[in-house]
PDB file of C-alpha atoms in Angstrom:
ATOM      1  CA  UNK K   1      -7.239 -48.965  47.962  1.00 41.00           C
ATOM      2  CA  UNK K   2     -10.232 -50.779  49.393  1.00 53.00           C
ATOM      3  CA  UNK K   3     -12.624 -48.228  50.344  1.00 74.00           C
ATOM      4  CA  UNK K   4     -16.360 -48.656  49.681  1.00 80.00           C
ATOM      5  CA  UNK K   5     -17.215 -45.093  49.331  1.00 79.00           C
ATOM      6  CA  UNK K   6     -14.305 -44.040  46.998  1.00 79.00           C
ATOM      7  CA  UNK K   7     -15.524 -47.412  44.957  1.00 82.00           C
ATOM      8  CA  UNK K   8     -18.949 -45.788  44.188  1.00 81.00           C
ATOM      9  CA  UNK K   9     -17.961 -42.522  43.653  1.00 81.00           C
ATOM     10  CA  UNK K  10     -15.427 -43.653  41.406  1.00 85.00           C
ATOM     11  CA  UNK K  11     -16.989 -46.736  39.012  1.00 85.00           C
ATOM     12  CA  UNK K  12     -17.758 -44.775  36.476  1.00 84.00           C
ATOM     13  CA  UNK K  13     -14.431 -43.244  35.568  1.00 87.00           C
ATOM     14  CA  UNK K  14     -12.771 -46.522  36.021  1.00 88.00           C
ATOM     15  CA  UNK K  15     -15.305 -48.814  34.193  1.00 88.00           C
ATOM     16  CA  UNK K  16     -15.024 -46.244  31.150  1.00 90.00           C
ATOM     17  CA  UNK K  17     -13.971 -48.049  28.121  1.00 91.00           C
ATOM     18  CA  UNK K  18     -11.055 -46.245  25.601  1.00 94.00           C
ATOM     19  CA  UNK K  19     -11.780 -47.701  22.086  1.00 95.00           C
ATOM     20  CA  UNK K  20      -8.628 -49.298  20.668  1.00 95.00           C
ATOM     21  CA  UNK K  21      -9.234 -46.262  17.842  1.00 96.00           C
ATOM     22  CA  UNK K  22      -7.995 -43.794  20.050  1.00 96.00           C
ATOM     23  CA  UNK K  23      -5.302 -45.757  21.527  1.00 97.00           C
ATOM     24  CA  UNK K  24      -3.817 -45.749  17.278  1.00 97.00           C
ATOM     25  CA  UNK K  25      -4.388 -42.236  17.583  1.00 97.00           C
ATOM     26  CA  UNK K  26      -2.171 -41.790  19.972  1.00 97.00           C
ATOM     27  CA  UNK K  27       0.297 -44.025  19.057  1.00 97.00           C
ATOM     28  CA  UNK K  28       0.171 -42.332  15.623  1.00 97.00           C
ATOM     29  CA  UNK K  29       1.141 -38.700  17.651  1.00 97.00           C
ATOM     30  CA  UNK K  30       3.931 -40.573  19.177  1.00 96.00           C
ATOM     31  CA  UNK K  31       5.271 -42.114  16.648  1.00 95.00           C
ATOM     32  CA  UNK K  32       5.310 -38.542  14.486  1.00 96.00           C
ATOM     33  CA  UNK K  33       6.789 -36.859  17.577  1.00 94.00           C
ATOM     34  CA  UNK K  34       9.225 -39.303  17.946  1.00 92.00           C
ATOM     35  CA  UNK K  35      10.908 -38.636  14.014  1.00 92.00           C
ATOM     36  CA  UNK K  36      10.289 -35.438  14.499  1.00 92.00           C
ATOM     37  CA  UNK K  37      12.282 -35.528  17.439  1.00 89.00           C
ATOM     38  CA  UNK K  38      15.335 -37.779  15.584  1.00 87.00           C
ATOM     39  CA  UNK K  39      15.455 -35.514  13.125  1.00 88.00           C
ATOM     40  CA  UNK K  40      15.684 -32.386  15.085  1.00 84.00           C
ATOM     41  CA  UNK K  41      19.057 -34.237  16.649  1.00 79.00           C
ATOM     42  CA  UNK K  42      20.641 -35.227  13.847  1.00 79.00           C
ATOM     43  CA  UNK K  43      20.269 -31.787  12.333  1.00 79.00           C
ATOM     44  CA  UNK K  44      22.060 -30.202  15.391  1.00 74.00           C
ATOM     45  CA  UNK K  45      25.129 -31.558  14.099  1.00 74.00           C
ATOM     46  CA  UNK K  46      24.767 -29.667  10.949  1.00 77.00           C
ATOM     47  CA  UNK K  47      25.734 -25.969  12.331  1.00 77.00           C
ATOM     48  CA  UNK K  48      28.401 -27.908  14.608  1.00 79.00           C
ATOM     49  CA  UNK K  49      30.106 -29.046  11.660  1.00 80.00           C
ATOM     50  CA  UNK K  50      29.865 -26.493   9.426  1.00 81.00           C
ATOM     51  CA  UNK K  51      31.101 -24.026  12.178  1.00 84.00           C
ATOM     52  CA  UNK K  52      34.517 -26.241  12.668  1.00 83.00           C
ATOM     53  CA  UNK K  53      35.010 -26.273   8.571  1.00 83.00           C
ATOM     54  CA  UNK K  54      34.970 -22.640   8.783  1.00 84.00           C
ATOM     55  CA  UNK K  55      37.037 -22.561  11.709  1.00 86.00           C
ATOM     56  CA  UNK K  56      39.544 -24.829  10.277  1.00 84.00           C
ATOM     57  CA  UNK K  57      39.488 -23.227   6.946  1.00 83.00           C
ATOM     58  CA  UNK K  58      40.355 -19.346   9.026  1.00 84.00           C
ATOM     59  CA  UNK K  59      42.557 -20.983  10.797  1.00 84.00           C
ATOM     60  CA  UNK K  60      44.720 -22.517   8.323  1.00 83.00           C
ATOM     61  CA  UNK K  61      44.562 -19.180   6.383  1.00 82.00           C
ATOM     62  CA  UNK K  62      45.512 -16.942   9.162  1.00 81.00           C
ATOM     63  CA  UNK K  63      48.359 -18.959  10.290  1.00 76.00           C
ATOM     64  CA  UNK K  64      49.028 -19.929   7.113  1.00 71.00           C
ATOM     65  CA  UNK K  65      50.714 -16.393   6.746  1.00 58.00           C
ATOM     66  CA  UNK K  66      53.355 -16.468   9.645  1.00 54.00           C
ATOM     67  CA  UNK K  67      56.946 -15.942   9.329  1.00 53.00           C
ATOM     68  CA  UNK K  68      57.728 -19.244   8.190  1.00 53.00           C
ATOM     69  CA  UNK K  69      55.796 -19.153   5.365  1.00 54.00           C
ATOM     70  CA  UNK K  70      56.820 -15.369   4.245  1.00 55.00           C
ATOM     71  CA  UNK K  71      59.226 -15.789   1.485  1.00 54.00           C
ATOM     72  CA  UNK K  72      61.140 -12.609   2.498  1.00 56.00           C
ATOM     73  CA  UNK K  73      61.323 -13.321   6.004  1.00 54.00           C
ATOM     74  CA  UNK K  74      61.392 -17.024   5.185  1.00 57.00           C
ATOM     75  CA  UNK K  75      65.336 -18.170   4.892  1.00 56.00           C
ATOM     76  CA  UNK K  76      65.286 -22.030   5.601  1.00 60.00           C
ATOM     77  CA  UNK K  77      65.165 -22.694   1.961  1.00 61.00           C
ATOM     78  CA  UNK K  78      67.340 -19.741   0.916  1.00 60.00           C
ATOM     79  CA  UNK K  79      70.735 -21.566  -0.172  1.00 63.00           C
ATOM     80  CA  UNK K  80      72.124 -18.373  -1.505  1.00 67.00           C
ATOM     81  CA  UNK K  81      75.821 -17.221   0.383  1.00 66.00           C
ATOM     82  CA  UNK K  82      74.710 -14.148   1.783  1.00 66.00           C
ATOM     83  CA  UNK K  83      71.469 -15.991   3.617  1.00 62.00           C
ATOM     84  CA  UNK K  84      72.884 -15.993   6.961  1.00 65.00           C
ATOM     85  CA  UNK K  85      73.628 -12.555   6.755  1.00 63.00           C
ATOM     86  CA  UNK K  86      69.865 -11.696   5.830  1.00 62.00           C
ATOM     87  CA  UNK K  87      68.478 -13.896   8.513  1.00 62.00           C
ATOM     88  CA  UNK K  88      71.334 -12.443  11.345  1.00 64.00           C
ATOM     89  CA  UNK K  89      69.997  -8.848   9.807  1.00 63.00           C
ATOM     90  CA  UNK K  90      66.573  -9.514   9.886  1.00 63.00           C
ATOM     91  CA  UNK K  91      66.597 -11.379  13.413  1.00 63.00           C
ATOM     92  CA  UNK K  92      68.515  -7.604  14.325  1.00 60.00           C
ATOM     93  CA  UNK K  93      65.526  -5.455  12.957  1.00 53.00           C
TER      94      UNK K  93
ATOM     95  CA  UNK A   1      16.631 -44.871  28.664  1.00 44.00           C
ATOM     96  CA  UNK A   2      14.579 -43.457  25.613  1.00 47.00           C
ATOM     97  CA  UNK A   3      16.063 -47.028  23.666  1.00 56.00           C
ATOM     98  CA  UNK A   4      14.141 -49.026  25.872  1.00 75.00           C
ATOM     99  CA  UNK A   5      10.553 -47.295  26.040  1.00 88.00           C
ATOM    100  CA  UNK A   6       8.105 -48.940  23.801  1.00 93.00           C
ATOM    101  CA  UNK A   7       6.027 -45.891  22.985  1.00 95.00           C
ATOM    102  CA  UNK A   8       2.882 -47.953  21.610  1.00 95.00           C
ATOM    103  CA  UNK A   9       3.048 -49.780  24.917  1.00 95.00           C
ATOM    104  CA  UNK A  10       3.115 -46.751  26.944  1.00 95.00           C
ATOM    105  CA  UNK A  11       0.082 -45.304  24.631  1.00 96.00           C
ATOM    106  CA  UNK A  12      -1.749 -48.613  25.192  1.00 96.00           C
ATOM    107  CA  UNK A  13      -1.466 -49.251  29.124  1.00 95.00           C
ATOM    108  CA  UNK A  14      -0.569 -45.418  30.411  1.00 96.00           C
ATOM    109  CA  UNK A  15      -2.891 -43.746  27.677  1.00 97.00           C
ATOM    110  CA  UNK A  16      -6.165 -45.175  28.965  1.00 96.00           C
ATOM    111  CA  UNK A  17      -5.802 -44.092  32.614  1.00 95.00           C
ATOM    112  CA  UNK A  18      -4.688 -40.245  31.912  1.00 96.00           C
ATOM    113  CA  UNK A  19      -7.578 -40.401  29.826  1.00 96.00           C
ATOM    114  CA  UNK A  20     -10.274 -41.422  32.499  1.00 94.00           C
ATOM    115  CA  UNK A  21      -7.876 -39.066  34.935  1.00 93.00           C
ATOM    116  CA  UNK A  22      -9.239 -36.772  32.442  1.00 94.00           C
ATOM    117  CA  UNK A  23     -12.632 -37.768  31.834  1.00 92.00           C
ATOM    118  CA  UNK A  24     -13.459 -37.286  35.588  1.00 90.00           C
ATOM    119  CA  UNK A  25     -13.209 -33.682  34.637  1.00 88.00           C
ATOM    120  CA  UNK A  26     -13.740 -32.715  31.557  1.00 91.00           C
ATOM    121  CA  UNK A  27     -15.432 -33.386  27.784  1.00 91.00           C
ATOM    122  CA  UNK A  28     -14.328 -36.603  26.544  1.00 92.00           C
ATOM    123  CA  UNK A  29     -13.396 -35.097  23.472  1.00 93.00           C
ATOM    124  CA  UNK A  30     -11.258 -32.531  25.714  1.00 94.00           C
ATOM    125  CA  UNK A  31     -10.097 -35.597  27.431  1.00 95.00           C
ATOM    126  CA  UNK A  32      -8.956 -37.478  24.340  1.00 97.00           C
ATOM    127  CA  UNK A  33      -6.896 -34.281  23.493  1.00 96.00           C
ATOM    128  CA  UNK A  34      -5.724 -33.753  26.692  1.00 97.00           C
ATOM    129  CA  UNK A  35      -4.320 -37.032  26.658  1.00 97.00           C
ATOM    130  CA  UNK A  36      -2.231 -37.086  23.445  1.00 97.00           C
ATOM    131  CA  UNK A  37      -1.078 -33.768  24.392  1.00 97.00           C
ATOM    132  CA  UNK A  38       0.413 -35.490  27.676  1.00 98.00           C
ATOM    133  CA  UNK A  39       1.889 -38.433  26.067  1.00 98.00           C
ATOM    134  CA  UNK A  40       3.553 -36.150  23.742  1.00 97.00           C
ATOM    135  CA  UNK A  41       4.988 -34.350  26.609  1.00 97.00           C
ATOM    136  CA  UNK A  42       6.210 -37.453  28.402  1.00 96.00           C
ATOM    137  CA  UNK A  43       7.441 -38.830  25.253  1.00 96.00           C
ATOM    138  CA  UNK A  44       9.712 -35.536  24.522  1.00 94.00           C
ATOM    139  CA  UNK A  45      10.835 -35.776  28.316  1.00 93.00           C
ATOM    140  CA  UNK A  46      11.955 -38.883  27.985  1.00 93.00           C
ATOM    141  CA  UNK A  47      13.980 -38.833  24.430  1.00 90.00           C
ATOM    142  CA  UNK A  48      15.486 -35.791  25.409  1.00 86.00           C
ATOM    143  CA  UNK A  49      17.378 -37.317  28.576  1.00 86.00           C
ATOM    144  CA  UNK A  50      14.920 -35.605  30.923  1.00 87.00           C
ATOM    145  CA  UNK A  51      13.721 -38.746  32.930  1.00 88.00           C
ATOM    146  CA  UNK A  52      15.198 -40.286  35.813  1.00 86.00           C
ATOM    147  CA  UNK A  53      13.898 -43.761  36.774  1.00 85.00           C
ATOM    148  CA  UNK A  54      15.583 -43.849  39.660  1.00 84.00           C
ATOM    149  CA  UNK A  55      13.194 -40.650  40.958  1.00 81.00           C
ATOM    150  CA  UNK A  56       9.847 -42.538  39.839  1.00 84.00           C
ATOM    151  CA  UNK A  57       8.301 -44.439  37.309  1.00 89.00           C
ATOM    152  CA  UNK A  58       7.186 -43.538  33.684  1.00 92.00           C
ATOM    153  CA  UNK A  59       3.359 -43.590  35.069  1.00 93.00           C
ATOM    154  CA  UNK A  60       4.312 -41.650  37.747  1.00 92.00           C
ATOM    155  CA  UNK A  61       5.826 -38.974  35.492  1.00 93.00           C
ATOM    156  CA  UNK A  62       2.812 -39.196  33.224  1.00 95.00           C
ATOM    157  CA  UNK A  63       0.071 -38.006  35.712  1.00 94.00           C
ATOM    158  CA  UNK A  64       2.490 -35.371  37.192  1.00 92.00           C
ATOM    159  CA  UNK A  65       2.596 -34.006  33.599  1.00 95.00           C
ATOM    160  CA  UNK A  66      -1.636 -34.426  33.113  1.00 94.00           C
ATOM    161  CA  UNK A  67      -1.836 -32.516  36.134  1.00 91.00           C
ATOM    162  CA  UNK A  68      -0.432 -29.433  34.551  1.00 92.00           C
ATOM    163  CA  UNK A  69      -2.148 -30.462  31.258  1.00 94.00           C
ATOM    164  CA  UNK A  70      -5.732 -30.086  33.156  1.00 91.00           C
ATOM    165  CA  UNK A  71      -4.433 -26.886  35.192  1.00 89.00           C
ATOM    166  CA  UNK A  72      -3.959 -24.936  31.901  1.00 92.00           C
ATOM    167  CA  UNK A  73      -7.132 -26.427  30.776  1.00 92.00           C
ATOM    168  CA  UNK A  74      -8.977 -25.350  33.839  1.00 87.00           C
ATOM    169  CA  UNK A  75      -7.567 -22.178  33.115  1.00 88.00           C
ATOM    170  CA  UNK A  76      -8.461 -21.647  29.616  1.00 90.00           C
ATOM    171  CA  UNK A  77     -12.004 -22.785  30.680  1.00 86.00           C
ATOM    172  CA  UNK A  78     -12.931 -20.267  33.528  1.00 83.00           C
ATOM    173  CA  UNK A  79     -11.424 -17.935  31.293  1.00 86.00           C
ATOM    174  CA  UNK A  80     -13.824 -18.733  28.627  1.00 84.00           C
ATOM    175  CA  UNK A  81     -16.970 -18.792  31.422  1.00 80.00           C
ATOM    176  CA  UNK A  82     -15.875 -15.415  33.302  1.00 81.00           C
ATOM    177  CA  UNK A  83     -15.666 -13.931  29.600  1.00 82.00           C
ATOM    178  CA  UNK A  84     -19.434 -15.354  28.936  1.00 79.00           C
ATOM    179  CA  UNK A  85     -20.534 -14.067  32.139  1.00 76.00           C
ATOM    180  CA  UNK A  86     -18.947 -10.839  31.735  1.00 77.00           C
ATOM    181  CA  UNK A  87     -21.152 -10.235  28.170  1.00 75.00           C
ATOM    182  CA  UNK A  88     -23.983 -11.451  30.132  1.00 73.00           C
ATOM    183  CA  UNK A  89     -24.716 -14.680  27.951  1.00 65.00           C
ATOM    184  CA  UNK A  90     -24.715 -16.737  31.090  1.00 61.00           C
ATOM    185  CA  UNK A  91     -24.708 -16.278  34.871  1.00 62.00           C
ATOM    186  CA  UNK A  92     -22.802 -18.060  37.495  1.00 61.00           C
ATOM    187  CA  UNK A  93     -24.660 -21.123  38.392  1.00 61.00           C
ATOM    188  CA  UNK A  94     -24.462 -21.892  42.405  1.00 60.00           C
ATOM    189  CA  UNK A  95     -23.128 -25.750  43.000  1.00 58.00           C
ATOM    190  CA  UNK A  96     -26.713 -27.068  43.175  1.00 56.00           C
ATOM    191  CA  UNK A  97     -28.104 -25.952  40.672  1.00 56.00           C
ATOM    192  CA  UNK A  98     -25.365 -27.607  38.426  1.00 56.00           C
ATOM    193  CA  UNK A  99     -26.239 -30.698  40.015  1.00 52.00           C
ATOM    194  CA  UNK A 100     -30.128 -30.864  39.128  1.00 53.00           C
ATOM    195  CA  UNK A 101     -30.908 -33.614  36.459  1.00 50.00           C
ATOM    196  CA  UNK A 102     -27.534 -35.186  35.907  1.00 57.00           C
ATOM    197  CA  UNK A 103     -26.294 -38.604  35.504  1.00 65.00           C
ATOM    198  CA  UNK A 104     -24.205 -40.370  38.500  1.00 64.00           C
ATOM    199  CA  UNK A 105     -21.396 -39.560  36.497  1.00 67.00           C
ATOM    200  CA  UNK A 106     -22.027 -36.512  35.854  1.00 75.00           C
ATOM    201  CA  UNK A 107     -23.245 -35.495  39.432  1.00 75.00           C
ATOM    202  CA  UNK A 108     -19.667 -36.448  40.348  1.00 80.00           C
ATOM    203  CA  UNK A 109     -18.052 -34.496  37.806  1.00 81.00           C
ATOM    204  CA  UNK A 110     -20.124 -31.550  38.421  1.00 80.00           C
ATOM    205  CA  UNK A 111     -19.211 -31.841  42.129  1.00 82.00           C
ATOM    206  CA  UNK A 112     -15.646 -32.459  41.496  1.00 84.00           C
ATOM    207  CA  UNK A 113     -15.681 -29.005  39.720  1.00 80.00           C
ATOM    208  CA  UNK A 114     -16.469 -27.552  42.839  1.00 83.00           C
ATOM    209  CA  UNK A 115     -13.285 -28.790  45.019  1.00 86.00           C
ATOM    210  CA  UNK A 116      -9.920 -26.742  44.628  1.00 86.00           C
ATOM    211  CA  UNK A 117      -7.331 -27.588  42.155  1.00 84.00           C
ATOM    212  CA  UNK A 118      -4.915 -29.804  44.298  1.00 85.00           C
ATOM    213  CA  UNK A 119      -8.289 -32.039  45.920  1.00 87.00           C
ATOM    214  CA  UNK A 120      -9.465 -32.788  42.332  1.00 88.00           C
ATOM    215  CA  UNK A 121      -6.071 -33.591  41.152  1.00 88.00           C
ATOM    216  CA  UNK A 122      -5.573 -35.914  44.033  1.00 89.00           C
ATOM    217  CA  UNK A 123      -9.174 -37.100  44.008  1.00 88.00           C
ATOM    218  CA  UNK A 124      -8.860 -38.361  40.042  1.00 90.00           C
ATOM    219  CA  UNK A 125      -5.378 -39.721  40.748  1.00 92.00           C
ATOM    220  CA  UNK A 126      -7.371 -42.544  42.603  1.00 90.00           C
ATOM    221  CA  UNK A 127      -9.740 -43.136  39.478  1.00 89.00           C
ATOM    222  CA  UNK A 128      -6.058 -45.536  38.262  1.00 87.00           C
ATOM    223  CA  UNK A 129      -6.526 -48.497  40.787  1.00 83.00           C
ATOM    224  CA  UNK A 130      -2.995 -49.210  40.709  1.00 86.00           C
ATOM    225  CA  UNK A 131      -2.450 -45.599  42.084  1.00 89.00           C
ATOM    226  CA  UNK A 132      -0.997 -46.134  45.733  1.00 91.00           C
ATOM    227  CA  UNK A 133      -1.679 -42.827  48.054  1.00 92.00           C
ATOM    228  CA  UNK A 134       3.169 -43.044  47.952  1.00 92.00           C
ATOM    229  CA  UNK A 135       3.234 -42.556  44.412  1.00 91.00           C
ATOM    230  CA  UNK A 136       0.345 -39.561  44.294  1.00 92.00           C
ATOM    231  CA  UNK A 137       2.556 -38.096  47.535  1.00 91.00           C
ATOM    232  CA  UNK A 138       5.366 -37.864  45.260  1.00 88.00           C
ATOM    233  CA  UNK A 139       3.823 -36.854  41.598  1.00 88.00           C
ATOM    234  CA  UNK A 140       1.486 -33.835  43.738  1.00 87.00           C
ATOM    235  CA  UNK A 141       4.948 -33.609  46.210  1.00 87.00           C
ATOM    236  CA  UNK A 142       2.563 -33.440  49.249  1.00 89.00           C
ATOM    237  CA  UNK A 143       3.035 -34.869  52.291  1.00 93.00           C
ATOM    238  CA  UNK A 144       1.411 -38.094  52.742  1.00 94.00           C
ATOM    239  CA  UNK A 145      -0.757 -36.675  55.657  1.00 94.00           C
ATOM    240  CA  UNK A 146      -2.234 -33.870  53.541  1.00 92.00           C
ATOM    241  CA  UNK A 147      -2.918 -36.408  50.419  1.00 93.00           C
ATOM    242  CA  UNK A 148      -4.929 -38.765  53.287  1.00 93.00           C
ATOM    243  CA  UNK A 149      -6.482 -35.032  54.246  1.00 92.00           C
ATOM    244  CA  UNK A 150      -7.159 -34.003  50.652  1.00 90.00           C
ATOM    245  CA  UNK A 151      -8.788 -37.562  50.063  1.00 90.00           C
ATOM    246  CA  UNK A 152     -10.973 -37.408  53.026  1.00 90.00           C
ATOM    247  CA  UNK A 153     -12.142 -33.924  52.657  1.00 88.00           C
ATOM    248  CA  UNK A 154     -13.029 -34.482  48.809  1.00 87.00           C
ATOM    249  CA  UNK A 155     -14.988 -37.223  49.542  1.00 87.00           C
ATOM    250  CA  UNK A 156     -16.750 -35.883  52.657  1.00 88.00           C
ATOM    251  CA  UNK A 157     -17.301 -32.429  49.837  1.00 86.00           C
ATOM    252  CA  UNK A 158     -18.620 -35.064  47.286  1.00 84.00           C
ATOM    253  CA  UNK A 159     -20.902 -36.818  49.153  1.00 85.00           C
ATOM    254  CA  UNK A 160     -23.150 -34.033  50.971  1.00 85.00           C
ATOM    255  CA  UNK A 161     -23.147 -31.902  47.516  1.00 80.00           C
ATOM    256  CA  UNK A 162     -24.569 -35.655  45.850  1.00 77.00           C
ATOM    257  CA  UNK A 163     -26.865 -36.242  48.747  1.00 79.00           C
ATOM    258  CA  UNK A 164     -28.194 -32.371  48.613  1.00 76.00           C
ATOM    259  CA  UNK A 165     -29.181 -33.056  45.090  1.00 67.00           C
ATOM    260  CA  UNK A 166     -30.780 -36.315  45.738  1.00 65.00           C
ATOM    261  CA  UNK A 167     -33.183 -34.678  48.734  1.00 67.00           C
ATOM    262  CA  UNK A 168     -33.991 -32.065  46.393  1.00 57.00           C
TER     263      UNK A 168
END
């Protein structure tokens, strides 16, 4: 912007030097922020994770416990004569 | 995005300009913190998927977070003064009398002090020489008409409360 007036009142803010000292310290910050940030996103995953082992884990033990695994209900594997009858009897109740 | 952003870069060619933005209105210590305070900010904008290029640049993004930055400063400040004024340990000095027995510099940045919020954000904007009057349009989202307006009325503001003091 060529403007005369804004020049003047301006030169002194734009002619300031910034020592390259403070320009480390800032790249310093950023570079802290930055791993703090990483970190912070990598450790999101942890409750994510955790939360499906649990799930998985109730899961498996909940339906773990249907019919089909209930050894009195259970008569695939029962080679006994009188299985059909139990299973017809059963399917009745 | 955040892949690609060279964050010594940005501290080494964005850094300098927030902090003269900054130094037009405030302590240079202030400004120094002011300015690492706004990087910071940009820097967690950016890594956390919160920039869009396509919307404006990094720089852009960068003085339309210092803006904010100096608002809560400003803030904290008069809160400070009105407190000091309130247990009488100082009393309200009138524009002019600020002005008596400064620097150039300083004459400016007392007089800026005396313009409302949105004319000394614009104002400083224009300290960055790259800074075209589009790109302040879009970090203050004003119309380009009221940034010209803003501009003009700053400098018209500046200039008699500078010339007062130099009559004086």
């Amino acid at each position: 912007m060529k403007d005369y007036e804004l020049n003047e009142l301006l030169k002194e803010f734009r002619d300031k030097p910034v020592s390259n000292e403070r320009v480390a310290k800032w790249q310093l910050a950023l570079g802290k922020e930055k791993r703090t940030i990483q970190i912070s996103k990598r450790s999101r995953f942890i409750p994510m994770v955790a939360a499906s082992v649990v799930g998985f884990v109730l899961g498996a033990t909940l339906f773990g416990q249907g019919p089909l695994h209930n050894p009195e209900t259970n008569h695939s594997n029962n080679s006994s004569e009188d299985a059909t009858i139990e299973y017809v009897l059963t399917k009745t109740d | 995005m955040n892949d690609v952003v060279n964050w010594d870069v940005v501290a080494a060619e964005i850094g300098p300009k927030l902090f003269r933005y900054f130094c037009a209105r405030f302590s240079e210590n202030d400004a120094d913190d002011m300015t690492q305070d706004t990087l910071i900010r940009l820097l967690r904008k950016v890594e956390l998927g919160q920039f869009d290029p396509k919307k404006g640049s990094l720089r852009m993004l960068a003085f339309g977070i210092a803006h904010y930055v100096a608002l809560e400063k400003s803030k904290e400040l008069r809160r400070h003064q009105m407190q000091e004024i309130e247990d009488g340990m100082l009393t309200q000095p009138s524009a002019e009398q600020e002005l008596i027995d400064q620097t150039a510099s300083q004459l400016v940045k007392t007089a800026l002090n005396h313009l409302s919020e949105q004319e000394q954000h614009i104002f400083t904007l224009l300290i960055d020489e790259e800074m075209k009057l589009e790109e302040i349009s879009l970090i203050t989202q004003s119309p380009l008409g009221t940034v010209k307006s803003h501009i003009h009325r700053a400098k018209k503001k500046l200039k008699e409360l500078i010339q007062k003091e130099s009559t004086q």
